[in-house]
PDB file of C-alpha atoms in Angstrom:
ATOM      1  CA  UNK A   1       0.000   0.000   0.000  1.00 51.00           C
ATOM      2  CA  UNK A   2       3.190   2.470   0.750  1.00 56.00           C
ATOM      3  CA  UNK A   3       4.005   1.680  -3.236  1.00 52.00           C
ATOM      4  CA  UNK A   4       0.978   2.589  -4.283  1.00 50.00           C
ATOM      5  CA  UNK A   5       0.147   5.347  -2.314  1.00 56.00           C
ATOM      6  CA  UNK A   6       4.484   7.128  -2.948  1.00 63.00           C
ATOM      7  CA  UNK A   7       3.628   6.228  -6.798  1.00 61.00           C
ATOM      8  CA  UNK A   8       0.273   8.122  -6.562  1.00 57.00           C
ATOM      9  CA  UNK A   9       1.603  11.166  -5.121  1.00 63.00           C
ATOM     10  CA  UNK A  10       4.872  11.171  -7.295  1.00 63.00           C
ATOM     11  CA  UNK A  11       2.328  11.288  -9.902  1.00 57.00           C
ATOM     12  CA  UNK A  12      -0.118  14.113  -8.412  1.00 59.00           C
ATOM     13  CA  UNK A  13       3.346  16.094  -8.185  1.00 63.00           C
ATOM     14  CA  UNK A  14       3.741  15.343 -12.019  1.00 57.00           C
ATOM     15  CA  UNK A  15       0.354  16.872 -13.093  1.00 53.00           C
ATOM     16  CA  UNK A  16       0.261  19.709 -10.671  1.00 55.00           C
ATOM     17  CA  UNK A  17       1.945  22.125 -12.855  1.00 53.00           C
ATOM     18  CA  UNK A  18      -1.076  22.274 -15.211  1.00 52.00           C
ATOM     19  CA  UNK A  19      -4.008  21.036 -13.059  1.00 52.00           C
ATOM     20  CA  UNK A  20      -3.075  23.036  -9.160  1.00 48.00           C
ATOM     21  CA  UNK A  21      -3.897  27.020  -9.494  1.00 42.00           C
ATOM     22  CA  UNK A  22      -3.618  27.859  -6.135  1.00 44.00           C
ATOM     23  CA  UNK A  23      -1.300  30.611  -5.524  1.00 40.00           C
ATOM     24  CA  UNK A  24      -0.336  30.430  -8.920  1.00 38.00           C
ATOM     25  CA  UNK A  25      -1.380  33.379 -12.105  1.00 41.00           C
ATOM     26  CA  UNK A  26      -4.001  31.318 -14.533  1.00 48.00           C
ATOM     27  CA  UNK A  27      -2.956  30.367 -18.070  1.00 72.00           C
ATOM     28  CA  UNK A  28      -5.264  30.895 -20.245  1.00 78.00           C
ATOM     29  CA  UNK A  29      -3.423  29.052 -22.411  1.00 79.00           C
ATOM     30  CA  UNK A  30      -2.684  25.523 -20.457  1.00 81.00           C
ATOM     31  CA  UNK A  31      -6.362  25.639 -19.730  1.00 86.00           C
ATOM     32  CA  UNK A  32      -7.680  26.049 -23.276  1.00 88.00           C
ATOM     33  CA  UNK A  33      -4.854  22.976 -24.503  1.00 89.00           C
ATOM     34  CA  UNK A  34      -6.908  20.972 -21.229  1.00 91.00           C
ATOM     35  CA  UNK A  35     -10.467  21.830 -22.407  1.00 93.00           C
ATOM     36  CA  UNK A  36      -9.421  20.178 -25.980  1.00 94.00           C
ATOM     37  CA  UNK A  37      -7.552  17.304 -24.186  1.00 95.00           C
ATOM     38  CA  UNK A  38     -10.718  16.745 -21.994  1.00 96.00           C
ATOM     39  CA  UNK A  39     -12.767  16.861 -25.025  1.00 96.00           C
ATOM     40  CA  UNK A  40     -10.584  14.534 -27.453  1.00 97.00           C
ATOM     41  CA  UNK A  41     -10.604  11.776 -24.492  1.00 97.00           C
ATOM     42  CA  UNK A  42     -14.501  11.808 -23.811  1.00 96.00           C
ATOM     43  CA  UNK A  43     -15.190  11.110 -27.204  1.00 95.00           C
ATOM     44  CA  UNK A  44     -12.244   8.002 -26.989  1.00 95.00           C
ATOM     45  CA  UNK A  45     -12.710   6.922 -22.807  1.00 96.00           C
ATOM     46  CA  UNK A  46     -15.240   9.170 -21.267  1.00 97.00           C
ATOM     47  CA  UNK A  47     -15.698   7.347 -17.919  1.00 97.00           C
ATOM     48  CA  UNK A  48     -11.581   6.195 -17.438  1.00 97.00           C
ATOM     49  CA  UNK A  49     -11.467  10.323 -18.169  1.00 97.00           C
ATOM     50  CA  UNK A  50     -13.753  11.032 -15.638  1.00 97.00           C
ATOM     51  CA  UNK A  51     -12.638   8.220 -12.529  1.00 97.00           C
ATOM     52  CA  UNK A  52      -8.899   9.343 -12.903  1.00 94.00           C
ATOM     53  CA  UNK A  53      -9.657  13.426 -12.977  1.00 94.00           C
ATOM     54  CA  UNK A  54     -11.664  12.573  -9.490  1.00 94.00           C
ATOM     55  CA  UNK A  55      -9.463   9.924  -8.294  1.00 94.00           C
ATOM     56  CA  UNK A  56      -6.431  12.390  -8.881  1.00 91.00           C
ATOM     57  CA  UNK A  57      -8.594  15.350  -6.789  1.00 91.00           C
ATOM     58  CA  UNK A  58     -10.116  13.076  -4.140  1.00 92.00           C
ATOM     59  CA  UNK A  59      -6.734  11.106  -3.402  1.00 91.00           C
ATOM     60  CA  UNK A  60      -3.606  12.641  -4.100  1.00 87.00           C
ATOM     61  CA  UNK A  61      -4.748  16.309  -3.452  1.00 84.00           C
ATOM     62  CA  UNK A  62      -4.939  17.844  -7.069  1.00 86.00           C
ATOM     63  CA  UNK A  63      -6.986  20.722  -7.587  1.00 87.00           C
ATOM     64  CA  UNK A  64      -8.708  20.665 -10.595  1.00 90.00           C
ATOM     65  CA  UNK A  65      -9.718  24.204 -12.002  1.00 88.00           C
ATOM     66  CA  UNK A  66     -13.284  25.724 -12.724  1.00 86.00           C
ATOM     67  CA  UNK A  67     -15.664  23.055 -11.983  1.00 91.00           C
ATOM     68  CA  UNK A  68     -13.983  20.007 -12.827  1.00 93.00           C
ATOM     69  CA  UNK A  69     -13.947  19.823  -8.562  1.00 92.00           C
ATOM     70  CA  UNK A  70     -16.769  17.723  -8.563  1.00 94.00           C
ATOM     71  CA  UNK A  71     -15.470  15.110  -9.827  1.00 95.00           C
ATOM     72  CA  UNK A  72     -13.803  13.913  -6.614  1.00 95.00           C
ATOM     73  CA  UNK A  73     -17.630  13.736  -4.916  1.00 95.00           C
ATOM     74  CA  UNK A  74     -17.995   9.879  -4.105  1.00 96.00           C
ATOM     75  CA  UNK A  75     -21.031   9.536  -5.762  1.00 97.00           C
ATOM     76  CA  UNK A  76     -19.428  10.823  -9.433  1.00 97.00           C
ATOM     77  CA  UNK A  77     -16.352   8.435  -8.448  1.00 96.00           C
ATOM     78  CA  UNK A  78     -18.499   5.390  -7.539  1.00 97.00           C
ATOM     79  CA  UNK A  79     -20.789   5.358 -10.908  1.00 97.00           C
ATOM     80  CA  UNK A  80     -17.804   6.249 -13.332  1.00 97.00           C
ATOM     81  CA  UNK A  81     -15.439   3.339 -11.592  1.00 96.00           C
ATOM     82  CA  UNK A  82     -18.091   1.027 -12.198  1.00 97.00           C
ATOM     83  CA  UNK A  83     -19.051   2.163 -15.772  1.00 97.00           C
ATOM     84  CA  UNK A  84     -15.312   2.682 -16.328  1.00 96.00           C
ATOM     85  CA  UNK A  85     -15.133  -1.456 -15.293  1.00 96.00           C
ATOM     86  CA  UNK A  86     -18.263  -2.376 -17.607  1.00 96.00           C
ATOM     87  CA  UNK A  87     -16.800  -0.077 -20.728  1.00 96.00           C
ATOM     88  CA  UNK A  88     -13.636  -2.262 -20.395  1.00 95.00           C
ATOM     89  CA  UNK A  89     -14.806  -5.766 -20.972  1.00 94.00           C
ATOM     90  CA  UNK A  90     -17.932  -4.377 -23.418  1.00 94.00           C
ATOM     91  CA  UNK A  91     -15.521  -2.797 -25.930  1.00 93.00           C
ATOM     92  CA  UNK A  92     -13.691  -6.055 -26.299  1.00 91.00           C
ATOM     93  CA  UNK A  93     -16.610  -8.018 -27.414  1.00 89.00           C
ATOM     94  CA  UNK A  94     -17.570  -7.321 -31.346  1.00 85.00           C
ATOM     95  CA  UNK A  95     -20.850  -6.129 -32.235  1.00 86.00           C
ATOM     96  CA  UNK A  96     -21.231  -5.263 -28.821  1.00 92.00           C
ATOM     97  CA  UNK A  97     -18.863  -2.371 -28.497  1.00 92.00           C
ATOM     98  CA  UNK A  98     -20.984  -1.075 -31.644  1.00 90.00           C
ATOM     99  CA  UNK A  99     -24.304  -0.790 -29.765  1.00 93.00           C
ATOM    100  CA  UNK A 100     -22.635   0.568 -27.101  1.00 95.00           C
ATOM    101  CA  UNK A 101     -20.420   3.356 -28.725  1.00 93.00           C
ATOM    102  CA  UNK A 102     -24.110   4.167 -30.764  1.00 93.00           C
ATOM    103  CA  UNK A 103     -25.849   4.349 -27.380  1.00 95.00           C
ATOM    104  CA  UNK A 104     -22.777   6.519 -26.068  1.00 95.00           C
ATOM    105  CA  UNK A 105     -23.310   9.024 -29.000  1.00 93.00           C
ATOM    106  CA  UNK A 106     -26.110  10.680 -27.080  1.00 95.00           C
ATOM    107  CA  UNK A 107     -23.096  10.422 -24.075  1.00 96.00           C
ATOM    108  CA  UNK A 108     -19.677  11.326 -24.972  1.00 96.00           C
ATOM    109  CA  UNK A 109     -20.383  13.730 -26.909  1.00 96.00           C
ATOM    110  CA  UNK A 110     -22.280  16.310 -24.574  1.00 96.00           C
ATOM    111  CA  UNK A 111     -20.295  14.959 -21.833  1.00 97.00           C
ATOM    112  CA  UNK A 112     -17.173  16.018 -23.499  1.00 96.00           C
ATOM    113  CA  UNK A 113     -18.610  20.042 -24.081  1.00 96.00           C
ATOM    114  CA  UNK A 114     -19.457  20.082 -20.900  1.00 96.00           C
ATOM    115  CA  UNK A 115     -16.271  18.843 -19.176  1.00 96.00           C
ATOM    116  CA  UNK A 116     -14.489  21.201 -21.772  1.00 96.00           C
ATOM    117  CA  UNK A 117     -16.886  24.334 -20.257  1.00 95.00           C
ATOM    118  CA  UNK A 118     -16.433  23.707 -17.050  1.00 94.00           C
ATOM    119  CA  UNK A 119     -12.631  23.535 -17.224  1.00 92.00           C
ATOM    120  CA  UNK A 120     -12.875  27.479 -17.604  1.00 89.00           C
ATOM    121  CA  UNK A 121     -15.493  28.131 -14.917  1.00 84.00           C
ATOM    122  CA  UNK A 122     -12.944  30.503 -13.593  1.00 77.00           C
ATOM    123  CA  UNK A 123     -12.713  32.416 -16.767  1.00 84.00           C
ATOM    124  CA  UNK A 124     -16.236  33.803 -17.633  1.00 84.00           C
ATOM    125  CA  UNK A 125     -19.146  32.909 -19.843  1.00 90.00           C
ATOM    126  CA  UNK A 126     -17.306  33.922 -23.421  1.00 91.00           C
ATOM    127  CA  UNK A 127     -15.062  31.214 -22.278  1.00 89.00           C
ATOM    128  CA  UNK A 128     -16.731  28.850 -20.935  1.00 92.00           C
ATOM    129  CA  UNK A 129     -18.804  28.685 -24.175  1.00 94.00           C
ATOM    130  CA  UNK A 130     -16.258  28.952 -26.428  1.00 94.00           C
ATOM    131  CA  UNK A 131     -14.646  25.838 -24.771  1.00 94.00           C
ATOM    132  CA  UNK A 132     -17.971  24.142 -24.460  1.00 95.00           C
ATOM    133  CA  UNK A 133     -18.504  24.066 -28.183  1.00 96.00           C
ATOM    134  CA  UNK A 134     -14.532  22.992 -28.974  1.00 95.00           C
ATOM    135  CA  UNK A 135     -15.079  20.060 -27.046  1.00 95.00           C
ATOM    136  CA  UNK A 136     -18.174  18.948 -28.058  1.00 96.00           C
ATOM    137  CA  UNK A 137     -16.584  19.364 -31.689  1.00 96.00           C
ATOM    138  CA  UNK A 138     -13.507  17.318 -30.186  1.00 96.00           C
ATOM    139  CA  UNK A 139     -15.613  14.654 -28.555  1.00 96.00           C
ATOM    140  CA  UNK A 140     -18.146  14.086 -32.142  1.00 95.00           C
ATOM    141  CA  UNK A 141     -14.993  13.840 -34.107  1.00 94.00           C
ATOM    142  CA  UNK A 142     -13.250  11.002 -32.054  1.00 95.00           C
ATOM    143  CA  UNK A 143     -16.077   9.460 -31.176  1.00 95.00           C
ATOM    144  CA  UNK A 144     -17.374   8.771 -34.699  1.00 92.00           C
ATOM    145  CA  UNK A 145     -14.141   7.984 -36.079  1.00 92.00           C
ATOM    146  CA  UNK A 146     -14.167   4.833 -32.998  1.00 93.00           C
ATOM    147  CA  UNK A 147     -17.323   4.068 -33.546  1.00 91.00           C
ATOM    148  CA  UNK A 148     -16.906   3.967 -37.602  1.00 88.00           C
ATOM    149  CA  UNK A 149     -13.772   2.145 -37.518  1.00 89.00           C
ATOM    150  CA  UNK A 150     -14.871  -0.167 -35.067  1.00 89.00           C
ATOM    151  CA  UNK A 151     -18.094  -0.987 -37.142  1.00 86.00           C
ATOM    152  CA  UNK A 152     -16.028  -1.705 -40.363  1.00 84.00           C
ATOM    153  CA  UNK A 153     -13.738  -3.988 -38.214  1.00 87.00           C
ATOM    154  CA  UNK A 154     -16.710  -5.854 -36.798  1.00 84.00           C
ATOM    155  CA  UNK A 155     -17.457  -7.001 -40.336  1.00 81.00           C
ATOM    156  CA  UNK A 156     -14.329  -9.512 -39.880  1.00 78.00           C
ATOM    157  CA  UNK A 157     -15.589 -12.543 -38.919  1.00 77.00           C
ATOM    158  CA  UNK A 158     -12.694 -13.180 -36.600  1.00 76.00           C
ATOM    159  CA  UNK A 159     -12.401 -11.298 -33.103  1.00 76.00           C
ATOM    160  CA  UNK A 160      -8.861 -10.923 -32.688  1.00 86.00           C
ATOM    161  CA  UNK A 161      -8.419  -7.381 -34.593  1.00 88.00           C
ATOM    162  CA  UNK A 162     -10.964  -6.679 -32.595  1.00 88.00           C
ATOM    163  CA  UNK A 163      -9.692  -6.738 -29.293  1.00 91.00           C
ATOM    164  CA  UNK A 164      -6.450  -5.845 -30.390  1.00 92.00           C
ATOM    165  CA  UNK A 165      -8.062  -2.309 -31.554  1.00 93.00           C
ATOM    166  CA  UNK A 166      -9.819  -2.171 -28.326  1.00 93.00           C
ATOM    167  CA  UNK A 167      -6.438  -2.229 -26.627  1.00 95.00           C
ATOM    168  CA  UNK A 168      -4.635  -0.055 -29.120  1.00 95.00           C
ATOM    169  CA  UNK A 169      -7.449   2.519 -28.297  1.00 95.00           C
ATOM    170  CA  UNK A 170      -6.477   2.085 -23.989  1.00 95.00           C
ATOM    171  CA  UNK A 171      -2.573   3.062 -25.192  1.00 96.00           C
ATOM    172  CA  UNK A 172      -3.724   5.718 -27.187  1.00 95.00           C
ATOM    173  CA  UNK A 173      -6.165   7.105 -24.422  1.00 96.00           C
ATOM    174  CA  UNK A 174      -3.165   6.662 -21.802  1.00 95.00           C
ATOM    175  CA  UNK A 175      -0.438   7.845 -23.741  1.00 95.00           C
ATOM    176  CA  UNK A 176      -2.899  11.223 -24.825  1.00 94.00           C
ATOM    177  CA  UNK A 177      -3.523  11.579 -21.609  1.00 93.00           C
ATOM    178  CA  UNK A 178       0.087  11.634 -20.334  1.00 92.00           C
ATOM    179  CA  UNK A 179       1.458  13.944 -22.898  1.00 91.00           C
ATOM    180  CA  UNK A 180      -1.509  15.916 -22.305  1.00 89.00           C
ATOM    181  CA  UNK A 181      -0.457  16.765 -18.853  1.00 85.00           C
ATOM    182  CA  UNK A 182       3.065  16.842 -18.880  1.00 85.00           C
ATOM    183  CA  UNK A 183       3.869  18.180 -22.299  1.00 85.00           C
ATOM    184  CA  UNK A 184       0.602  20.550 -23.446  1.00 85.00           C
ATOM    185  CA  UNK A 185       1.839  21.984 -26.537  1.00 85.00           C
ATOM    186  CA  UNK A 186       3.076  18.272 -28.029  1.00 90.00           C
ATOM    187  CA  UNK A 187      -0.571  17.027 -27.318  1.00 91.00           C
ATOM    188  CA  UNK A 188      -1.801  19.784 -29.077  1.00 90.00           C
ATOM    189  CA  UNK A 189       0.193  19.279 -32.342  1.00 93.00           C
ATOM    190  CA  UNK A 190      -0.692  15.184 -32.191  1.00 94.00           C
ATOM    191  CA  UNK A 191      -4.050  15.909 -31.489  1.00 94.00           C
ATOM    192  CA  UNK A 192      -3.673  18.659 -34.937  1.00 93.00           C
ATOM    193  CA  UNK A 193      -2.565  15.211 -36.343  1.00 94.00           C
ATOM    194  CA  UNK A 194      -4.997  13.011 -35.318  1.00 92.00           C
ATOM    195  CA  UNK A 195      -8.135  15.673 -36.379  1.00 92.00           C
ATOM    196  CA  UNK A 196      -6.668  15.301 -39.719  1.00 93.00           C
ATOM    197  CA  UNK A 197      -7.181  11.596 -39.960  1.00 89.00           C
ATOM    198  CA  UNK A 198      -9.875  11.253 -37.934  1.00 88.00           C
ATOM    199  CA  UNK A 199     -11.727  13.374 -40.441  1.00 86.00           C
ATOM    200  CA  UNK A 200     -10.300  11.536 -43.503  1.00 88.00           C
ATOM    201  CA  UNK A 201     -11.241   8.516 -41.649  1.00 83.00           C
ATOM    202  CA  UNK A 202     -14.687   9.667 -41.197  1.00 82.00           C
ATOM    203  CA  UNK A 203     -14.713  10.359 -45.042  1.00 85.00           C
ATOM    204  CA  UNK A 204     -13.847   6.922 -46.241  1.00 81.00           C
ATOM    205  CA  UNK A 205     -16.210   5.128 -43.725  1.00 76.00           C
ATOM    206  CA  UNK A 206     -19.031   7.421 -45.274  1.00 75.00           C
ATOM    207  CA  UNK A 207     -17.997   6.627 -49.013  1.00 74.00           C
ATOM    208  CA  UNK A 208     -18.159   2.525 -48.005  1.00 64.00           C
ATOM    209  CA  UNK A 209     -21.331   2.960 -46.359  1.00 63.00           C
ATOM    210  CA  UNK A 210     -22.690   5.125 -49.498  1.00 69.00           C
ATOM    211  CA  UNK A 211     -21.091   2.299 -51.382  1.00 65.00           C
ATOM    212  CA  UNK A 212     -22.670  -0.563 -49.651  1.00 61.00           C
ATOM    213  CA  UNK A 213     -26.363   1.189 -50.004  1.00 64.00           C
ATOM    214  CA  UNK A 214     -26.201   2.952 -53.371  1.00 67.00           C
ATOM    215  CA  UNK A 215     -28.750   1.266 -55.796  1.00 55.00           C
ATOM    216  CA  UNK A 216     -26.911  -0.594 -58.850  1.00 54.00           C
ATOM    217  CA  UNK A 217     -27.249   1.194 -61.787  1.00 52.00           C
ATOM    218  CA  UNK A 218     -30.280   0.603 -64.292  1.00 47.00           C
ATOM    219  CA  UNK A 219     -32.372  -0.641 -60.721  1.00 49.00           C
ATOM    220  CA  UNK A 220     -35.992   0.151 -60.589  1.00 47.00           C
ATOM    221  CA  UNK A 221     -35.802   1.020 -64.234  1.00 42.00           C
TER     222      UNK A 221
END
């Protein structure tokens, strides 16, 4: 438990700089390059986004800016540990992770504006709004370029690439997430990068599902 609770705090200590204002002048910049970060990883891991933020606040004495605080109430900890637990194993299973990524459309994405917003309680409405509607932009973008490429993959009848995507998605959350708060301005120039091919992503799925549904010519002639 001494491991665990030393590795904890050496890591509170590592995402202080960005995520502790007290006593310290606010960047408007740092939290802006957090609002997108919180909005990229709700659309990709909304409830491991949510349980870490809180578990980081609650337990190893971060203080998270504008209203992210209550995310460290027990209650908000509680549900997103367990959905955290159930979003694990469900995103592994194909087919499945596709009915829940289309339920979690009506989810992530709202949930990501509003983390975004209330990032910059502390800055004022213009803000707050502006922020709001980047991450909700964020959060639709990621989230349909998962749940697109995880459809097409689901049409391979075998469930390894599956799983191995599933995985490939935890790295990518966890490594975004670490770069996020130790090196801002690199996250922001990958996550430049990964807009790009998210949205070219997002352009080929549509063009194979026009594909797949476009009449044959000379039909219903």
């Amino acid at each position: 438990m001494d491991f665990v609770g030393s590795d904890l705090a050496a890591l509170a200590e590592g995402v202080r700089p960005l995520l502790d204002w007290r006593g310290l002048p606010l960047d408007v910049a740092s939290l802006a390059a957090l609002a997108a970060g919180l909005g990229w990883a709700s659309g990709l891991r909304l409830y491991a986004l949510v349980f870490i933020l809180g578990a980081l606040a609650r337990f190893a004495g971060v203080q998270l800016p504008g209203g992210l605080g209550v995310l460290a109430h027990p209650l908000v900890l509680g549900i997103s540990g367990v959905l955290l637990t159930v979003e694990f194993f469900a995103d592994k299973l194909p087919w499945l992770d596709s009915v829940w990524d289309a339920v979690h459309t009506f989810i992530r994405i709202p949930a990501g504006a509003a983390l975004a917003a209330a990032a910059m309680g502390d800055q004022g409405a213009a803000l707050q709004l502006a922020m709001g509607l980047l991450g909700g932009t964020l959060a639709a973008g990621t989230h349909l370029a998962k749940a697109g490429t995880r459809a097409a993959i689901n049409t391979s009848p075998e469930p390894v690439s599956n799983v191995v995507t599933s995985f490939g998605e935890d790295a990518l959350f966890a490594g975004g997430m670490w770069t996020l708060l130790h090196q801002p301005l690199i996250f922001l120039g990958a996550l430049g990068v990964f807009c790009v091919l998210a949205g070219l992503s997002i352009m080929l799925l549509w063009r194979f599902v026009r594909r797949i549904f476009k009449r044959p010519d000379g039909a219903g002639a």
